[in-house]
Coordinates of C-alpha atoms in Angstrom, one line a residue:
Chain E
M1 CA 8.0 16.8 -40.7
S2 CA 5.5 17.6 -43.4
K3 CA 8.1 16.7 -46.2
I4 CA 9.3 13.4 -44.7
I5 CA 6.3 11.6 -46.0
P6 CA 5.1 12.3 -49.3
S7 CA 1.5 13.5 -49.7
S8 CA -0.8 10.9 -49.8
S9 CA -4.2 9.8 -51.4
L10 CA -7.3 7.3 -50.2
G11 CA -8.9 5.7 -52.7
G12 CA -8.1 8.4 -55.6
K13 CA -8.9 11.1 -52.8
T14 CA -5.8 13.3 -51.7
T15 CA -5.0 13.8 -48.1
A16 CA -7.0 16.8 -47.7
N17 CA -10.2 15.9 -49.3
A18 CA -9.7 11.9 -47.8
R19 CA -12.7 11.2 -44.7
V20 CA -11.2 9.7 -41.8
G21 CA -13.1 7.8 -39.1
V22 CA -12.1 7.7 -35.6
L23 CA -14.0 5.1 -33.7
G24 CA -15.5 7.4 -31.0
L25 CA -17.0 4.8 -28.5
Q26 CA -14.1 5.4 -25.5
G27 CA -10.6 6.4 -25.7
D28 CA -8.8 9.2 -26.5
F29 CA -10.4 9.6 -30.0
A30 CA -10.2 13.3 -29.8
E31 CA -6.6 13.6 -29.9
H32 CA -6.7 11.7 -32.9
L33 CA -9.4 13.7 -34.4
S34 CA -7.5 16.9 -33.9
T35 CA -3.9 15.2 -35.0
L36 CA -5.9 14.2 -38.3
R37 CA -7.5 17.9 -38.6
R38 CA -4.3 19.6 -38.3
I39 CA -2.5 17.8 -41.5
G40 CA -5.6 18.7 -43.1
A41 CA -7.7 15.3 -43.3
D42 CA -11.5 15.6 -43.2
A43 CA -11.8 13.6 -39.5
I44 CA -15.1 12.5 -38.4
D45 CA -16.4 10.6 -35.0
V46 CA -17.7 7.2 -35.8
R47 CA -19.8 5.5 -33.3
R48 CA -22.8 3.7 -35.4
P49 CA -22.1 1.1 -37.8
E50 CA -23.7 2.9 -41.0
Q51 CA -21.1 5.7 -40.3
L52 CA -18.3 3.1 -41.8
D53 CA -19.8 3.5 -45.2
D54 CA -19.0 7.6 -45.4
I55 CA -15.3 6.9 -44.4
D56 CA -12.2 6.2 -46.8
A57 CA -10.0 5.2 -44.1
L58 CA -10.8 3.9 -40.0
I59 CA -8.5 4.6 -37.4
I60 CA -9.7 2.8 -33.5
P61 CA -8.0 5.0 -30.7
G62 CA -6.2 4.1 -27.2
G63 CA -8.5 2.9 -24.7
E64 CA -9.8 0.0 -22.8
S65 CA -10.0 -3.0 -25.2
T66 CA -12.8 -4.4 -22.7
T67 CA -14.9 -1.8 -23.0
I68 CA -14.2 -0.9 -27.1
G69 CA -15.1 -4.4 -27.9
K70 CA -18.0 -4.5 -26.3
L71 CA -19.8 -1.6 -27.3
A72 CA -18.6 -2.1 -31.0
A73 CA -20.3 -5.8 -30.7
R74 CA -23.2 -4.5 -28.5
Y75 CA -23.5 -1.5 -31.8
E76 CA -22.8 -3.9 -34.6
I77 CA -20.2 -2.3 -35.7
I78 CA -18.3 -5.4 -36.0
P79 CA -19.8 -6.8 -38.6
K80 CA -19.3 -3.9 -40.6
L81 CA -15.9 -3.2 -39.9
R82 CA -14.7 -6.8 -41.5
E83 CA -16.8 -6.3 -44.8
R84 CA -14.6 -2.6 -45.0
V85 CA -11.8 -4.8 -44.4
R86 CA -12.1 -6.6 -46.8
E87 CA -13.1 -4.0 -49.3
G88 CA -9.9 -2.9 -48.6
M89 CA -10.3 0.5 -46.0
P90 CA -6.9 0.9 -44.4
V91 CA -7.5 0.8 -40.8
W92 CA -5.2 1.4 -38.0
G93 CA -5.1 0.7 -33.9
T94 CA -3.3 2.5 -31.1
C95 CA -3.0 0.6 -28.3
A96 CA -6.6 -1.2 -27.2
G97 CA -6.9 -0.3 -31.2
A98 CA -3.9 -2.7 -31.9
I99 CA -5.4 -5.4 -29.5
F100 CA -8.9 -4.8 -30.9
L101 CA -7.6 -5.9 -34.5
A102 CA -5.7 -8.9 -33.8
K103 CA -6.6 -12.3 -34.7
D104 CA -5.5 -13.6 -31.2
V105 CA -5.8 -12.0 -28.2
P106 CA -4.9 -14.5 -25.0
G107 CA -7.8 -14.4 -22.2
H108 CA -9.6 -11.2 -23.9
P109 CA -12.9 -11.2 -22.2
H110 CA -14.8 -9.6 -25.0
P111 CA -15.7 -9.4 -28.3
L112 CA -13.3 -8.2 -30.8
A113 CA -13.0 -7.2 -34.4
A114 CA -10.2 -10.1 -35.1
V115 CA -9.4 -8.6 -38.4
M116 CA -5.3 -8.3 -38.6
D117 CA -3.4 -11.9 -38.5
I118 CA -1.3 -10.9 -35.4
A119 CA -0.9 -12.0 -31.8
V120 CA -1.4 -9.4 -29.4
E121 CA -0.1 -9.8 -25.9
R122 CA -2.0 -7.2 -23.4
N123 CA -0.3 -5.0 -20.6
A124 CA 2.6 -7.2 -21.8
F125 CA 5.2 -4.6 -19.8
G126 CA 3.4 -4.3 -16.9
R127 CA 0.8 -1.6 -15.0
Q128 CA 0.9 1.7 -15.1
V129 CA 4.4 2.2 -13.0
D130 CA 5.8 0.4 -15.5
S131 CA 4.1 2.3 -18.5
F132 CA 7.3 4.4 -20.6
E133 CA 8.3 6.7 -23.2
A134 CA 11.0 5.5 -25.8
D135 CA 12.7 6.4 -29.3
L136 CA 12.2 4.1 -32.2
D137 CA 13.9 3.7 -35.6
V138 CA 10.6 3.0 -38.0
K139 CA 11.1 1.6 -40.9
G140 CA 10.1 3.8 -44.3
M141 CA 10.7 6.8 -41.9
S142 CA 13.2 9.1 -42.2
G143 CA 14.4 11.9 -40.3
E144 CA 15.5 11.7 -36.2
P145 CA 14.2 8.4 -34.5
Y146 CA 10.4 8.3 -33.5
H147 CA 9.8 9.1 -30.1
A148 CA 6.8 6.9 -28.8
V149 CA 4.5 6.6 -25.5
F150 CA 3.8 3.5 -23.9
I151 CA 0.5 3.1 -22.0
R152 CA 0.0 -0.1 -20.3
A153 CA 1.3 -1.0 -23.9
P154 CA 0.9 -4.2 -25.7
K155 CA 3.0 -6.2 -27.9
I156 CA 2.6 -7.8 -31.1
T157 CA 3.8 -11.5 -30.0
K158 CA 3.5 -13.4 -33.9
A159 CA 2.3 -12.4 -36.8
A160 CA 1.4 -13.7 -40.4
K161 CA 4.4 -14.1 -43.0
D162 CA 3.2 -11.2 -45.0
V163 CA 3.0 -8.8 -41.7
E164 CA 5.3 -6.6 -42.1
T165 CA 7.3 -5.1 -38.4
L166 CA 7.8 -1.4 -38.9
A167 CA 9.3 -0.6 -35.2
T168 CA 10.7 -3.1 -32.4
L169 CA 12.2 -2.5 -29.3
D170 CA 15.8 -2.7 -27.7
D171 CA 14.8 -5.9 -26.4
G172 CA 13.3 -6.9 -29.6
S173 CA 9.2 -6.4 -28.6
V174 CA 7.5 -6.0 -31.8
V175 CA 5.6 -2.3 -31.1
A176 CA 4.4 -1.4 -34.8
A177 CA 3.4 -3.9 -37.9
R178 CA 1.3 -3.6 -41.1
Q179 CA -1.0 -6.2 -42.9
G180 CA -1.9 -4.7 -46.4
K181 CA -3.6 -1.9 -45.2
L182 CA -3.9 -3.2 -41.5
L183 CA -1.9 -0.9 -39.4
A184 CA -1.5 -1.9 -35.5
T185 CA 0.9 0.1 -33.2
S186 CA 1.2 -0.8 -29.5
F187 CA 1.7 2.9 -28.9
H188 CA 0.0 6.7 -29.0
P189 CA 1.4 8.6 -32.0
E190 CA -1.7 10.8 -31.1
L191 CA -0.2 11.9 -27.7
T192 CA 2.8 13.6 -29.5
R193 CA 3.0 16.7 -31.8
D194 CA 5.1 14.2 -34.3
D195 CA 2.6 13.4 -36.9
R196 CA 4.7 11.1 -39.2
F197 CA 2.1 8.3 -38.2
H198 CA -0.8 9.4 -39.0
R199 CA 0.5 10.5 -42.4
L200 CA 2.1 6.9 -43.0
F201 CA -1.4 5.8 -42.2
L202 CA -2.8 7.7 -44.4
S203 CA -0.4 7.0 -47.3
L204 CA -1.6 3.7 -47.3
G205 CA -4.4 4.2 -49.3
K206 CA -2.6 4.3 -52.3
R207 CA -0.4 1.3 -52.0
Chain N
M1 CA 4.9 20.6 -14.8
T2 CA 5.8 18.7 -17.8
S3 CA 9.4 17.7 -17.0
S4 CA 8.7 15.4 -14.1
Q5 CA 10.5 12.0 -14.7
N6 CA 10.5 9.1 -11.9
G7 CA 13.1 6.8 -13.1
S8 CA 13.5 4.7 -16.0
N9 CA 13.0 0.7 -16.8
G10 CA 14.8 -1.4 -18.9
Q11 CA 12.8 0.3 -22.0
G12 CA 12.7 3.7 -21.7
K13 CA 12.0 6.7 -19.3
T14 CA 8.9 6.1 -16.9
G15 CA 6.9 8.2 -14.7
T16 CA 6.6 11.2 -16.8
W17 CA 3.9 14.0 -16.9
T18 CA 2.6 12.7 -20.0
L19 CA 2.1 8.4 -19.0
K20 CA 0.7 10.1 -15.7
T21 CA -1.7 12.6 -18.1
G22 CA -2.1 9.8 -20.9
L23 CA -3.5 7.2 -19.3
A24 CA -6.4 9.4 -18.0
Q25 CA -6.8 10.3 -21.9
M26 CA -7.5 6.4 -22.5
L27 CA -9.8 6.2 -19.6
K28 CA -12.1 9.1 -21.2
G29 CA -15.9 8.1 -22.4
G30 CA -15.7 5.4 -20.0
V31 CA -17.1 4.8 -16.2
I32 CA -14.7 3.9 -13.3
M33 CA -17.0 1.8 -10.7
D34 CA -16.1 1.7 -7.1
V35 CA -16.1 -1.7 -6.1
V36 CA -15.1 -3.9 -2.5
T37 CA -14.6 -7.0 -3.7
A38 CA -12.8 -8.8 -6.9
E39 CA -16.4 -10.0 -7.6
H40 CA -17.7 -6.6 -8.2
A41 CA -14.4 -5.8 -10.0
K42 CA -15.8 -9.0 -12.5
I43 CA -19.2 -7.2 -12.7
A44 CA -18.0 -4.0 -13.6
E45 CA -15.8 -5.1 -15.9
D46 CA -17.8 -7.6 -17.6
A47 CA -20.2 -4.0 -17.7
G48 CA -17.7 -2.2 -20.1
A49 CA -16.1 -0.2 -16.9
V50 CA -12.7 1.4 -17.9
A51 CA -11.2 1.3 -14.4
V52 CA -12.3 0.2 -11.1
M53 CA -11.8 2.1 -7.8
A54 CA -10.8 -0.7 -5.2
L55 CA -12.5 0.3 -1.6
E56 CA -12.9 -1.5 1.5
R57 CA -16.3 0.2 1.7
V58 CA -18.7 2.4 -0.6
P59 CA -18.9 6.1 0.1
A60 CA -22.9 5.5 1.3
D61 CA -21.5 2.7 3.8
I62 CA -18.5 5.1 4.9
R63 CA -21.2 7.6 5.0
A64 CA -23.3 5.3 7.4
T65 CA -20.6 3.8 9.5
G66 CA -18.8 7.2 10.6
G67 CA -15.7 6.8 12.4
V68 CA -11.9 7.4 10.4
A69 CA -12.2 5.7 6.8
R70 CA -8.7 5.2 5.5
M71 CA -6.8 3.4 2.9
S72 CA -8.0 0.0 2.4
D73 CA -6.3 -3.3 3.0
P74 CA -3.4 -4.2 0.7
E75 CA -4.9 -7.6 0.8
K76 CA -8.3 -6.5 -0.7
I77 CA -6.7 -4.5 -3.5
L78 CA -4.1 -7.3 -4.5
E79 CA -7.8 -9.7 -4.8
I80 CA -9.0 -6.8 -6.9
M81 CA -5.6 -6.7 -9.2
E82 CA -5.6 -9.9 -9.9
A83 CA -9.4 -10.3 -10.8
V84 CA -9.2 -8.0 -13.8
T85 CA -7.3 -6.9 -16.7
I86 CA -8.7 -3.1 -16.6
P87 CA -6.7 -0.6 -14.7
V88 CA -7.3 -0.6 -10.7
M89 CA -7.5 2.9 -9.0
A90 CA -7.1 3.1 -5.0
K91 CA -7.7 6.0 -2.2
C92 CA -5.3 7.6 -0.2
R93 CA -6.3 10.0 2.7
I94 CA -5.6 14.0 1.6
G95 CA -2.0 14.4 2.7
H96 CA -1.5 10.9 3.5
F97 CA 2.0 10.7 1.4
V98 CA 2.8 7.4 2.8
E99 CA -0.2 5.7 2.3
A100 CA 0.2 6.7 -1.4
R101 CA 3.8 5.0 -1.4
V102 CA 2.4 1.8 0.0
L103 CA -0.6 2.1 -3.1
E104 CA 2.3 2.8 -5.9
A105 CA 4.6 0.0 -4.1
L106 CA 1.2 -2.3 -4.9
G107 CA 1.1 -1.3 -8.4
V108 CA -2.2 0.4 -8.7
D109 CA -2.4 2.1 -11.8
Y110 CA -4.1 5.7 -10.4
I111 CA -3.8 7.0 -6.8
D112 CA -7.3 8.8 -5.8
E113 CA -6.4 11.5 -3.3
S114 CA -9.6 11.5 -1.9
E115 CA -11.8 13.4 0.8
V116 CA -14.1 10.4 0.9
L117 CA -11.4 9.2 3.3
T118 CA -10.9 11.0 6.5
P119 CA -7.8 13.5 5.7
A120 CA -4.6 13.3 7.3
D121 CA -3.4 16.3 6.8
E122 CA -5.0 19.8 7.0
Q123 CA -2.3 21.6 5.8
F124 CA -0.8 19.8 2.8
H125 CA -1.9 17.5 0.3
V126 CA 0.2 14.8 -1.1
G127 CA 3.2 16.1 -3.1
K128 CA 2.5 14.0 -6.5
H129 CA 5.2 14.9 -8.8
D130 CA 7.6 12.7 -7.0
F131 CA 5.4 10.0 -7.8
K132 CA 5.8 7.3 -10.7
V133 CA 2.1 6.6 -10.2
P134 CA -0.3 9.1 -11.2
F135 CA -2.8 10.9 -8.9
V136 CA -6.4 11.9 -9.5
C137 CA -8.0 14.5 -7.1
G138 CA -11.5 16.2 -6.6
A139 CA -12.3 19.9 -7.1
R140 CA -15.1 22.0 -6.2
D141 CA -14.1 24.5 -8.6
L142 CA -11.3 26.0 -10.7
G143 CA -9.2 27.2 -8.0
E144 CA -9.2 23.7 -6.5
A145 CA -8.5 22.3 -9.4
L146 CA -5.8 24.0 -10.5
R147 CA -4.1 23.8 -7.1
R148 CA -4.2 19.9 -7.4
I149 CA -2.7 20.1 -11.2
N150 CA 0.0 22.4 -9.7
E151 CA 0.9 19.6 -6.9
G152 CA 0.6 16.8 -9.7
A153 CA -2.5 15.7 -10.1
A154 CA -2.6 14.5 -13.5
M155 CA -6.5 14.0 -13.6
I156 CA -9.5 16.0 -11.8
R157 CA -13.0 14.9 -11.1
S158 CA -15.8 16.9 -9.3
K159 CA -16.0 16.1 -5.9
G160 CA -20.0 16.1 -5.7
E161 CA -21.3 14.6 -2.3
A162 CA -20.2 10.9 -2.2
G163 CA -22.2 8.3 -1.2
T164 CA -25.7 10.3 -1.3
G165 CA -26.9 9.2 -5.2
N166 CA -27.6 12.8 -5.4
V167 CA -25.8 14.7 -8.2
V168 CA -26.9 18.4 -7.0
E169 CA -23.2 19.2 -5.8
A170 CA -21.3 17.2 -8.6
V171 CA -23.3 19.7 -11.3
R172 CA -22.6 22.4 -9.1
H173 CA -19.1 21.7 -9.0
L174 CA -18.6 20.8 -12.8
R175 CA -20.4 24.0 -13.6
A176 CA -18.7 26.1 -11.4
I177 CA -15.5 24.8 -13.4
T178 CA -16.6 25.0 -16.7
S179 CA -18.2 28.6 -16.1
Q180 CA -14.5 30.1 -14.5
I181 CA -12.5 28.4 -17.4
K182 CA -15.1 30.5 -19.7
A183 CA -14.1 33.4 -17.8
L184 CA -11.0 33.5 -18.3
V185 CA -11.0 34.5 -21.8
D186 CA -12.3 38.3 -20.8
L187 CA -9.2 39.0 -19.0
D188 CA -6.4 40.7 -19.7
E189 CA -2.5 40.1 -18.7
S190 CA -3.4 42.0 -15.1
G191 CA -6.8 40.1 -15.0
L192 CA -5.2 36.9 -15.2
A193 CA -2.4 37.4 -12.8
E194 CA -5.2 38.5 -9.9
K195 CA -6.7 35.2 -11.1
A196 CA -3.3 33.7 -10.6
R197 CA -3.4 34.9 -7.0
E198 CA -6.7 34.1 -6.3
Y199 CA -5.8 30.6 -7.2
R200 CA -2.7 30.6 -5.6
V201 CA -1.1 29.2 -8.9
P202 CA 1.4 30.1 -11.3
L203 CA 0.4 32.4 -14.0
E204 CA 1.4 30.2 -16.7
L205 CA -0.9 27.5 -15.4
I206 CA -3.5 30.1 -15.9
K207 CA -2.8 31.2 -19.2
R208 CA -2.7 28.0 -20.4
V209 CA -6.1 27.4 -19.2
A210 CA -7.1 30.9 -20.7
K211 CA -5.8 29.8 -24.1
D212 CA -6.9 26.0 -24.6
Q213 CA -10.6 26.6 -22.8
R214 CA -9.8 23.4 -20.9
L215 CA -7.7 21.7 -18.2
P216 CA -4.6 20.7 -18.7
V217 CA -5.5 17.3 -17.5
V218 CA -8.7 15.0 -18.0
L219 CA -12.0 16.0 -15.9
F220 CA -14.4 13.5 -14.9
C221 CA -17.7 13.6 -12.8
A222 CA -17.8 12.2 -9.2
G223 CA -20.0 12.2 -6.6
G224 CA -23.7 11.1 -6.6
I225 CA -24.6 9.7 -9.8
A226 CA -27.1 7.1 -9.9
T227 CA -28.7 6.3 -13.2
P228 CA -28.0 6.2 -17.0
A229 CA -29.6 10.1 -17.4
D230 CA -27.6 11.4 -14.2
A231 CA -24.2 9.9 -16.2
A232 CA -25.4 11.6 -19.5
L233 CA -26.2 14.6 -17.9
M234 CA -22.4 15.2 -16.8
M235 CA -21.1 14.2 -19.9
Q236 CA -23.2 17.1 -21.1
L237 CA -22.2 19.6 -19.0
G238 CA -18.7 18.8 -19.9
A239 CA -17.5 15.7 -18.1
E240 CA -15.0 13.6 -20.0
G241 CA -15.9 10.5 -18.1
N242 CA -17.8 9.4 -15.0
F243 CA -17.0 7.7 -11.5
V244 CA -19.7 5.9 -10.3
G245 CA -19.6 4.9 -6.4
S246 CA -22.4 3.7 -4.4
G247 CA -24.8 4.3 -7.5
I248 CA -24.1 0.8 -8.5
F249 CA -23.6 -1.6 -6.1
K250 CA -26.0 0.1 -3.7
S251 CA -28.9 -0.6 -6.3
G252 CA -31.2 -3.3 -7.0
D253 CA -29.8 -4.8 -10.0
P254 CA -25.7 -3.9 -10.1
A255 CA -25.0 -5.9 -13.2
R256 CA -27.6 -3.9 -15.6
R257 CA -27.5 -0.8 -14.2
A258 CA -23.5 -0.7 -14.6
K259 CA -23.9 -1.6 -18.5
A260 CA -26.9 1.0 -18.7
I261 CA -24.7 3.4 -17.3
V262 CA -21.6 2.6 -19.5
E263 CA -23.8 2.9 -22.6
A264 CA -25.2 6.5 -21.4
T265 CA -22.1 7.4 -20.8
T266 CA -21.3 6.9 -24.8
H267 CA -24.5 8.2 -26.2
Y268 CA -24.9 10.7 -24.2
T269 CA -26.4 12.8 -26.3
D270 CA -29.0 10.0 -27.5
A271 CA -32.1 10.3 -25.4
K272 CA -33.7 7.6 -27.3
L273 CA -30.6 5.3 -26.2
I274 CA -30.9 6.3 -22.8
A275 CA -34.4 5.6 -22.5
E276 CA -34.4 2.3 -23.8
V277 CA -31.1 1.2 -21.8
S278 CA -33.0 2.7 -18.5
R279 CA -36.1 0.6 -18.8
G280 CA -36.6 -1.7 -15.7
L281 CA -33.3 -1.3 -14.1
G282 CA -35.1 -1.7 -10.8
E283 CA -34.0 0.2 -7.8
P284 CA -31.9 2.4 -7.8
M285 CA -29.8 3.5 -4.7
R286 CA -32.3 5.1 -2.6
G287 CA -29.8 8.7 -1.8
I288 CA -30.3 11.6 0.5
S289 CA -31.0 14.5 0.0
L290 CA -28.5 17.5 0.7
E291 CA -30.5 19.8 3.2
T292 CA -30.7 16.5 5.5
I293 CA -26.8 16.0 5.8
P294 CA -25.1 18.4 8.8
A295 CA -22.4 20.4 7.9
A296 CA -19.9 18.3 9.5
E297 CA -20.5 15.2 7.6
R298 CA -20.0 16.8 4.8
L299 CA -17.3 15.3 2.5
A300 CA -17.0 17.9 -0.2
V301 CA -15.5 20.7 2.5
R302 CA -12.3 18.6 3.0
G303 CA -9.6 19.5 1.2
W304 CA -9.0 23.1 0.3

C-alpha cells in the first residue's frame, strides 16, 4: 500500500520529518496520531493556538463538531488557524473536522473555522443506526477501492469552482473533496488500517 | 466479535462492530450529560457536551423516589432527540431486550444497559451483538467489562455509585480495570488461560487486552462526578471521557458547571485552567457519603 502514493514532502521536508499536528480538543485524535506515526510523520497533539506555529500540516479529527467548534473558539485557535491556512498550511478535516473547515453549515449552533468553500449538511445520512461502511473509488488513488467508515456522517452539498471532488457514493453524494491544500472527508480513514488517505494528505504539501 | 453486521442500507453495510465502537471513539475526550427535558438538552449541547443521556429522572431522583425505575417514556426521548443535533443515548433495564428494541426503533444513537434502572433479568444481560444500535455498559472491574464486551457492548463505563455526587466508587472501579489490565502483562499462556476462566470470557479477548494494554473498546468514567476537578481526576486515572449525571442539573448553576466540566475534561492536566473554570461555580450537588447508603440501595452491585 505504501507504494501507491509516492513519498511526499511538506514545506521542503519529507514525510519522515514533517511535523503534523492533530487538533486534540475532543474526538478520535489518538487514532490519527497513531496512523501518522505508523507512516513515519512526526505527529503532535495540538490544543493551544501557539502550537499551530510549530507544525507543517494539521488534521481536525472526527468527534462532535459543536464541541470542537466551541472549544476551538474559546481557546482562540480559530484566528490562528485561519492565518496558517492563508499562509498555505495543508489542513484536513475528517467528518466533524470537515464540518469545522466548511464555510457554510446550515443550522450549526457554534463557531467554526470556516476556511473551505464548501457547504456541508450534518448527519446527512441519518442517525447512528443509519451509519454505514462502503467502498469508494477515489480520484488519483490507485489500487483496490477505498473502504470507508461513515458514522453519523455529513456530506458536501455545494462547492466553489476550484473545489475538486475526490469521491462520491453511488447516489452521487460528495464525500471527499480538495480545495488547494485543504482536504475534507465525510468518513474516517483513521478508523481503518488503510493509510492511503493520510499519505494523500501529506503529499498536498508539495503541490 | 468483529464480524457482526446488522443489515445494510442504500449506501452500504450497517450495524457493524467498527461502526458501533467507532461512534464511541468520536465521543472521546468529551462529556456525556444526563438530561430530563429538551431545555436541559439544549443547555448541555450549548455547554459543549458530546452527547446527552435522555432520562425521566436523574439518578439522584431515582434514588430519592425509590420504586421500579424503567426505560423513559418514548415521548420524552423523542422531544430530546428533536431538540439537539448531538447524539442521544437512552437507558434500558439490565436484560430487558424489548426495552432495547423499543429504543432502537426510536432511533436513539446509543443504549446504556444500566444498573441505574431496576434490573429486569437476574441471569442474562441483553445479547447486544444482534442489534444495529450500539450499547454502553457499566463495569466495576476488568472481568465485568470483558463479559459485557463479549456480549456485544461497544463502549464501557465505570459504574461508580450513580446519584451520589461522590466519586469514590468510580475511582475504585477505574483503578480496578486499569490495574487488572496491567497485571495481564506478567502472565504466561497458562496464566492468561486461567484469567479467561476466572473472567468467563474467551482466551482471545484476554490475549488482545494483554497485548494492547487497553480494552478493545472506549472506556469512560461514570458515577458520582460533581466538579471539574472530579472530571479531570477521572481522565488522569485513565478514563477516555466522562458521563456526568446528577452532578450538573442538581447543582446551583447547571450551564456554567456543565461548561466548566467540559473544559476540565479536555485540559485535564492543566491545573491552572481547572482552577480558573472552577471559580465561583456556585453550589455543587450536595452528595451522599457511601457509608450511609444501605447495601440494598447500592446500584453498582446490580449486574455481574
